[in-house]
Amino acid sequence: MLRTTVVALVSAAALAAIQPLHAQSGSPAGPVPVERLKARRAALLGRIGTGTVVLRSADERDLEKDYAQDSDFRQDNDFFYLTGLETPGSWLVMQGRDTAAARVVLYVPERDTLQERWTGPKLGPGPEIAALTGIDDVRPAGKAEGEIRGFVFGAGRRLLIKFGDAAPKNDFLDGLSHNGVAQKVEDLRPHMAALRLIKDDDEIRRMRRAAQLSADGHKAAMMAAVPGIWEYELESVLEAVFRREGAERVGYPSIVGTGINGTVLHYDQNRRQSAPGDMIVIDAAGEFGYYTADVTRSFPVSGKFTPHQKAVYELVLATQQTAMDSVHAGQTISNLNRISREYMRSHSGDLCGAKSCDNYYPHSLSHWLGMDVHDVGDYRTPLEPGMIFTIEPGIYLPAESLGVRIEDDILVTATGYENLSAGAPRSVADIEKLMAQGAKERKKK
Ligand code: GLY
Ligand code: MN
Ligand code: MN
């Protein structure tokens, strides 16, 4: 591996030829429109009275200290949401409109041509960043610490920062909370969660693409499945499609569980060889422009459901459909969960043995979805147009090595909902048809 301690012999002229990396540069998702960024910042400021919001970007990962196999830099979600920037080592400072000098200031590191030989060219403070973010006041990051102290002092000494493990670690920020400059330190996360819960049109565009490319990956995996195939082979089929269609990374580790592994909810070793008669549970999705889908399909490796597999599958499918049919603005996640369990319980018969099948449905029905696979948001919030969440009932019968989960990504609309991941077949007939087509194409080769 290259080591950053090796002296870099590089001329500034050589670097000048390389385009600096900036907001989603080179990504099929493209940059976030400046009007959207401005609207998001205005919405946040509208929630904050007097006070100072300080948000740290993510920092470069250290190849020698971190396990950075997925090697690309990924921005902090909230920082990206408000700036659209992928620049590391940066600060966003925002002061509410009740503050005498309301302001939005972005601090980004000055360019360092020697360092850029290792990390790639970056945008420094300057007009390009102002144009991409719609923030006119862009300053060198070296000035940030001194100036931020002054800003906090001048705005009622009320500071809003992200609490918790997910926030980028930063000594200056930790110090600011404890050195007496701020008298009131509050958690920014509930404000960000409330904003991110309702997706704007650019976010919905990204989510649609993430769900579509994920559905395409699932279709390719169904077509490639054949008894004896290894779980990791199917993983590679899925992930190749995600990447080919523009995903920058997977949204979460791909789960490919054959047979007994399909009953392990977050199994992601993907090392087993499938055997004839296995059901396969694949829970995998790509991330497109910082937004991830979350899609699960279950199907028989042979391409044909046995009568028992079909009966269990169809109970899960009907449970899922019942929950989908109950989606409307004003509905709640907890009510949908209850509806799905009641449906499964009352339609189980003796399919799962002495106990009804909902006893083998150990997880909840739904979670918010967006920049995080388990996205931020208060689960008590009634559904509103623009919210996106999963519907994912399952039945897991380890004694029979049989797992079934079906998971789709649901956008709440004014008239009901849109299933963003509907591109991946769900009915028994559609799955068997697609798998038969896959078998035919294999024969031709
Ligand atoms: N893929 C993780 C989940 O479904 O929650
Ligand atoms: Mn999920
Ligand atoms: Mn999932």
XYZ file of C-alpha atoms and ligand atoms in Angstrom:
452
model
C 0.000 0.000 0.000
C 1.157 3.541 -0.651
C 2.231 5.303 2.482
C 1.568 8.967 3.048
C 4.941 9.329 4.771
C 6.779 8.867 1.473
C 7.849 12.259 0.207
C 5.624 13.256 -2.666
C 7.528 14.606 -5.615
C 4.927 16.371 -7.597
C 4.652 19.687 -9.277
C 1.631 21.932 -8.914
C 1.500 22.035 -12.701
C 0.847 18.302 -12.897
C -2.065 18.607 -10.457
C -3.612 21.564 -12.153
C -4.619 19.306 -15.014
C -6.889 17.250 -12.735
C -10.381 18.556 -12.062
C -10.949 19.221 -8.368
C -13.430 16.942 -6.628
C -16.528 18.715 -5.547
C -20.188 18.197 -4.913
C -20.995 14.828 -6.488
C -18.454 15.512 -9.207
C -18.509 12.653 -11.682
C -21.439 10.987 -9.916
C -24.393 9.946 -12.060
C -26.548 11.591 -9.377
C -25.076 15.015 -10.142
C -24.982 17.908 -7.668
C -27.888 18.821 -5.399
C -29.618 21.880 -6.929
C -28.615 25.059 -5.106
C -32.276 26.078 -4.598
C -32.896 22.855 -2.692
C -29.840 23.432 -0.494
C -30.976 26.969 0.247
C -34.486 25.787 1.076
C -33.142 23.128 3.460
C -30.927 25.652 5.258
C -33.792 28.131 5.460
C -36.035 25.416 6.920
C -33.416 24.604 9.561
C -32.919 28.266 10.419
C -36.683 28.605 10.670
C -36.620 26.083 13.509
C -33.713 27.688 15.386
C -34.234 30.929 17.227
C -31.180 32.684 18.611
C -28.188 30.388 18.510
C -25.384 28.932 16.466
C -25.474 25.666 14.547
C -22.017 24.149 14.069
C -21.746 21.123 11.831
C -18.489 19.339 11.104
C -18.012 17.488 7.833
C -16.630 13.971 7.750
C -12.845 13.691 7.624
C -10.658 11.630 5.327
C -10.240 8.098 6.567
C -6.773 6.877 7.347
C -5.876 3.824 5.297
C -3.344 2.813 7.908
C -5.666 3.087 10.925
C -9.170 2.418 9.625
C -10.500 -0.591 7.783
C -11.401 1.429 4.754
C -11.956 -1.354 2.234
C -14.802 0.611 0.735
C -12.171 3.179 -0.003
C -14.030 6.258 -1.069
C -14.713 9.212 1.188
C -18.319 9.497 2.302
C -19.608 12.792 3.591
C -21.553 13.153 6.847
C -25.233 12.923 5.899
C -26.381 16.142 7.544
C -23.444 18.077 6.149
C -24.231 16.770 2.673
C -27.943 17.491 3.123
C -27.250 21.163 3.874
C -24.279 21.815 1.563
C -24.228 19.111 -1.145
C -20.448 19.087 -0.673
C -18.156 16.088 -0.462
C -15.237 18.158 0.815
C -13.647 16.734 4.023
C -12.273 18.770 6.950
C -14.948 21.476 6.639
C -17.372 23.365 8.892
C -20.838 24.749 8.346
C -21.897 27.485 10.737
C -25.435 28.847 10.733
C -26.983 31.465 12.950
C -30.711 31.832 13.336
C -32.602 34.807 12.009
C -33.307 36.047 15.537
C -29.570 36.494 15.954
C -28.426 40.083 15.329
C -26.043 39.020 12.571
C -27.811 36.024 10.987
C -25.274 34.247 8.836
C -24.289 31.073 7.028
C -20.537 30.521 6.799
C -18.743 27.614 5.220
C -15.143 26.835 6.103
C -13.186 24.564 3.791
C -9.495 23.622 3.900
C -7.088 25.534 1.710
C -5.745 23.443 -1.136
C -2.562 21.546 -0.419
C -1.015 20.370 -3.639
C 1.402 17.952 -1.990
C -1.399 16.310 -0.006
C -3.605 16.248 -3.089
C -1.093 13.923 -4.708
C -2.466 11.326 -2.244
C -6.028 12.345 -1.674
C -6.907 13.777 -5.090
C -7.611 17.398 -5.939
C -10.049 19.256 -3.693
C -11.961 22.466 -3.971
C -10.478 25.185 -1.776
C -12.303 28.260 -0.477
C -13.355 30.200 -3.521
C -16.094 31.029 -5.976
C -16.657 27.431 -7.179
C -17.794 26.390 -3.718
C -20.013 29.443 -3.407
C -21.662 28.565 -6.722
C -22.199 24.909 -5.791
C -23.605 25.527 -2.334
C -25.288 28.910 -2.671
C -23.248 30.027 0.362
C -21.473 33.299 -0.430
C -19.388 33.430 2.721
C -16.720 30.748 2.232
C -13.579 31.004 4.365
C -10.410 28.929 4.921
C -10.874 26.186 7.520
C -7.758 27.383 9.357
C -9.777 30.357 10.615
C -12.752 28.336 11.770
C -11.942 27.639 15.385
C -11.245 31.211 16.491
C -14.168 32.640 14.581
C -16.692 30.025 15.686
C -15.977 30.836 19.340
C -16.806 34.465 18.574
C -20.012 33.542 16.747
C -21.250 31.429 19.639
C -20.542 34.254 22.060
C -22.456 36.708 19.911
C -25.593 34.562 19.620
C -26.785 34.112 23.165
C -24.062 31.504 23.790
C -26.525 28.864 22.621
C -24.853 26.152 20.565
C -26.527 23.419 18.527
C -24.338 20.474 17.539
C -24.878 16.823 16.749
C -24.714 14.582 19.790
C -24.012 10.867 19.675
C -21.754 8.339 18.039
C -22.773 9.046 14.465
C -21.486 12.641 14.600
C -17.984 13.218 13.209
C -15.507 13.213 16.103
C -13.788 16.532 16.640
C -11.742 17.802 19.589
C -12.493 21.470 18.962
C -16.216 20.803 18.973
C -15.963 18.745 22.152
C -14.005 21.575 23.769
C -16.476 24.218 22.656
C -19.241 22.405 24.489
C -17.286 22.277 27.719
C -15.023 25.345 27.903
C -17.688 27.808 28.970
C -18.018 29.644 25.647
C -21.428 28.075 25.117
C -23.792 28.233 28.054
C -26.499 26.115 26.475
C -25.500 23.162 24.308
C -28.327 21.399 22.477
C -28.654 18.407 20.187
C -29.127 19.325 16.547
C -30.226 15.814 15.549
C -33.984 16.115 16.212
C -34.106 19.188 13.963
C -32.233 17.420 11.167
C -34.392 14.322 11.587
C -37.600 16.327 11.251
C -36.332 17.914 8.025
C -34.928 14.713 6.511
C -38.106 12.775 7.228
C -39.921 14.552 4.393
C -38.028 14.172 1.150
C -37.884 17.011 -1.381
C -38.009 16.436 -5.132
C -34.250 15.992 -5.536
C -34.204 13.431 -2.725
C -37.141 11.561 -4.261
C -35.321 11.521 -7.599
C -32.290 9.907 -5.930
C -34.442 7.420 -4.011
C -36.276 6.380 -7.190
C -32.999 5.664 -8.927
C -31.593 3.802 -5.917
C -34.709 1.630 -5.774
C -34.741 1.024 -9.520
C -31.102 -0.044 -9.760
C -31.571 -2.209 -6.673
C -34.602 -3.891 -8.250
C -32.540 -4.515 -11.379
C -29.846 -6.176 -9.252
C -32.441 -8.458 -7.662
C -33.780 -9.418 -11.080
C -30.277 -10.309 -12.276
C -29.713 -12.449 -9.163
C -33.001 -14.307 -9.712
C -31.993 -14.988 -13.293
C -28.528 -16.233 -12.275
C -29.698 -18.533 -9.458
C -29.187 -22.247 -9.956
C -28.728 -25.044 -7.397
C -25.055 -25.179 -6.374
C -24.428 -21.465 -6.832
C -22.499 -19.870 -3.962
C -23.995 -17.022 -1.987
C -21.043 -14.764 -2.868
C -21.597 -15.397 -6.553
C -25.103 -14.028 -6.257
C -23.732 -11.114 -4.226
C -21.356 -10.278 -7.066
C -24.184 -10.429 -9.612
C -26.292 -7.987 -7.597
C -23.525 -5.586 -6.790
C -22.261 -5.517 -10.376
C -25.672 -4.278 -11.479
C -25.826 -1.697 -8.704
C -22.466 -0.281 -9.711
C -23.117 -0.487 -13.437
C -26.295 1.537 -12.985
C -24.581 4.289 -11.023
C -24.593 3.261 -7.362
C -21.504 4.565 -5.600
C -21.595 1.846 -2.979
C -23.973 -0.607 -1.374
C -26.429 0.960 1.059
C -25.608 -1.738 3.647
C -23.815 -5.096 3.535
C -25.596 -7.348 1.035
C -27.435 -10.242 2.648
C -27.556 -13.405 0.535
C -28.833 -16.252 2.706
C -29.537 -19.665 1.236
C -31.372 -22.370 3.189
C -30.793 -21.977 6.943
C -28.937 -18.687 6.391
C -32.162 -17.165 5.103
C -33.492 -17.399 8.657
C -30.673 -15.220 10.063
C -31.937 -11.655 9.807
C -28.706 -9.776 9.153
C -26.583 -12.665 7.796
C -23.953 -11.147 5.497
C -21.033 -13.595 5.353
C -22.425 -14.956 2.090
C -20.142 -18.003 2.069
C -22.445 -20.992 1.703
C -23.054 -23.045 -1.388
C -26.752 -23.411 -2.196
C -28.365 -26.827 -2.385
C -31.356 -28.013 -4.412
C -34.615 -27.172 -2.626
C -33.221 -24.084 -0.839
C -35.103 -20.840 -0.542
C -32.845 -17.797 -0.864
C -33.366 -14.501 0.971
C -31.589 -11.583 -0.658
C -31.692 -8.242 1.159
C -29.500 -5.831 -0.810
C -29.573 -2.368 -2.324
C -27.375 0.273 -3.835
C -26.812 3.847 -2.716
C -27.309 6.513 -5.376
C -26.069 10.035 -4.668
C -26.144 9.475 -0.863
C -29.607 7.853 -0.776
C -30.126 4.135 -0.346
C -32.886 1.727 -1.179
C -33.574 -1.344 1.004
C -35.003 -4.280 -0.927
C -35.559 -7.946 -0.068
C -36.718 -10.750 -2.301
C -37.063 -14.460 -1.468
C -37.152 -17.188 -4.083
C -36.359 -20.880 -4.584
C -32.894 -21.591 -5.997
C -34.413 -24.181 -8.356
C -36.747 -21.606 -9.930
C -39.897 -23.393 -8.757
C -41.566 -23.006 -5.320
C -42.566 -26.244 -3.552
C -46.218 -26.167 -2.379
C -45.118 -25.447 1.213
C -42.631 -22.740 0.197
C -45.349 -21.203 -1.932
C -47.874 -21.201 0.923
C -45.444 -19.508 3.332
C -44.358 -17.058 0.641
C -47.911 -16.114 -0.234
C -48.788 -15.480 3.388
C -45.855 -13.056 3.674
C -46.815 -11.425 0.379
C -50.469 -10.993 1.370
C -49.363 -9.582 4.733
C -47.161 -7.093 2.934
C -49.927 -6.157 0.511
C -52.406 -5.644 3.344
C -49.989 -3.223 4.992
C -49.394 -1.416 1.677
C -53.123 -1.090 1.103
C -53.384 0.625 4.482
C -50.838 3.345 3.639
C -52.258 6.849 3.454
C -51.408 10.264 4.819
C -52.286 10.345 8.539
C -51.595 6.612 9.045
C -48.884 5.645 11.559
C -46.040 3.141 11.373
C -47.153 1.461 14.598
C -50.659 0.980 13.255
C -49.306 -0.571 10.046
C -47.200 -2.914 12.134
C -50.269 -3.969 14.119
C -52.323 -4.459 10.935
C -49.612 -6.690 9.422
C -49.339 -8.874 12.532
C -53.066 -9.295 12.852
C -53.358 -10.274 9.207
C -50.575 -12.836 9.505
C -51.996 -14.272 12.735
C -55.508 -14.663 11.392
C -54.405 -16.222 8.087
C -51.750 -18.651 9.392
C -53.859 -21.786 9.770
C -51.372 -24.545 10.646
C -48.791 -23.379 8.121
C -46.141 -22.731 10.779
C -47.135 -25.627 13.087
C -48.899 -25.307 16.436
C -48.183 -21.608 16.768
C -49.425 -18.992 14.301
C -46.866 -17.632 11.844
C -46.603 -14.191 13.477
C -44.603 -15.965 16.197
C -41.911 -16.420 13.540
C -41.980 -12.754 12.473
C -39.508 -11.347 15.027
C -38.785 -7.891 13.602
C -40.934 -4.861 13.024
C -42.640 -4.099 9.735
C -41.060 -0.783 8.812
C -38.367 1.788 9.246
C -37.724 5.194 7.702
C -35.449 5.138 4.680
C -33.235 7.771 3.059
C -29.600 8.751 3.484
C -29.340 6.084 6.200
C -30.840 2.663 5.638
C -32.487 3.000 9.042
C -33.091 6.664 8.490
C -33.612 9.368 11.070
C -37.104 10.409 12.127
C -39.558 10.144 14.998
C -41.614 6.961 14.596
C -44.653 8.600 16.188
C -44.963 11.028 13.263
C -48.093 10.318 11.180
C -47.378 9.653 7.500
C -47.221 12.642 5.164
C -46.541 12.911 1.432
C -42.776 12.819 0.821
C -41.986 10.323 3.583
C -40.296 7.069 2.554
C -40.257 3.892 4.595
C -39.961 0.128 4.149
C -42.668 -2.511 4.418
C -40.944 -5.816 5.163
C -42.806 -8.659 6.849
C -41.093 -12.037 7.118
C -41.462 -15.587 8.388
C -38.388 -17.513 9.544
C -38.589 -21.242 10.280
C -35.076 -22.435 11.231
C -36.318 -25.986 11.865
C -37.218 -26.146 8.176
C -34.255 -24.022 6.972
C -36.884 -21.767 5.451
C -36.823 -17.982 5.497
C -39.046 -15.583 3.590
C -38.881 -11.774 3.740
C -40.310 -9.385 1.179
C -39.261 -5.756 1.478
C -40.258 -2.743 -0.577
C -39.648 0.987 -0.396
C -42.783 3.051 -0.081
C -43.160 6.752 -0.879
C -46.235 8.354 0.699
C -48.132 10.451 -1.856
C -51.150 12.747 -1.689
C -53.379 9.959 -2.961
C -51.811 6.933 -1.241
C -48.366 5.558 -1.980
C -45.872 4.648 -4.676
C -43.844 1.434 -4.408
C -40.393 2.608 -5.512
C -38.979 -0.937 -5.678
C -41.855 -2.466 -7.644
C -39.416 -3.214 -10.491
C -38.364 -6.438 -8.734
C -41.024 -9.151 -9.175
C -42.979 -10.180 -6.095
C -45.668 -12.648 -7.185
C -44.876 -16.362 -7.389
C -45.833 -16.397 -11.069
C -43.625 -13.406 -11.953
C -40.637 -14.794 -10.031
C -40.932 -18.247 -11.623
C -41.296 -16.680 -15.063
C -38.175 -14.545 -14.657
C -36.167 -17.486 -13.308
C -37.290 -19.674 -16.219
C -36.105 -16.948 -18.563
C -32.747 -16.946 -16.740
C -32.442 -20.715 -17.130
C -33.211 -20.432 -20.851
C -30.565 -17.761 -21.331
C -27.995 -19.889 -19.482
C -28.707 -22.792 -21.832
C -28.111 -20.620 -24.877
C -24.599 -19.728 -23.688
N -31.474 -4.340 5.263
C -31.699 -4.000 6.607
C -33.110 -3.921 6.934
O -33.932 -4.390 6.192
O -33.498 -3.346 7.912
Mn -35.270 -2.740 5.989
Mn -33.484 -4.831 4.154
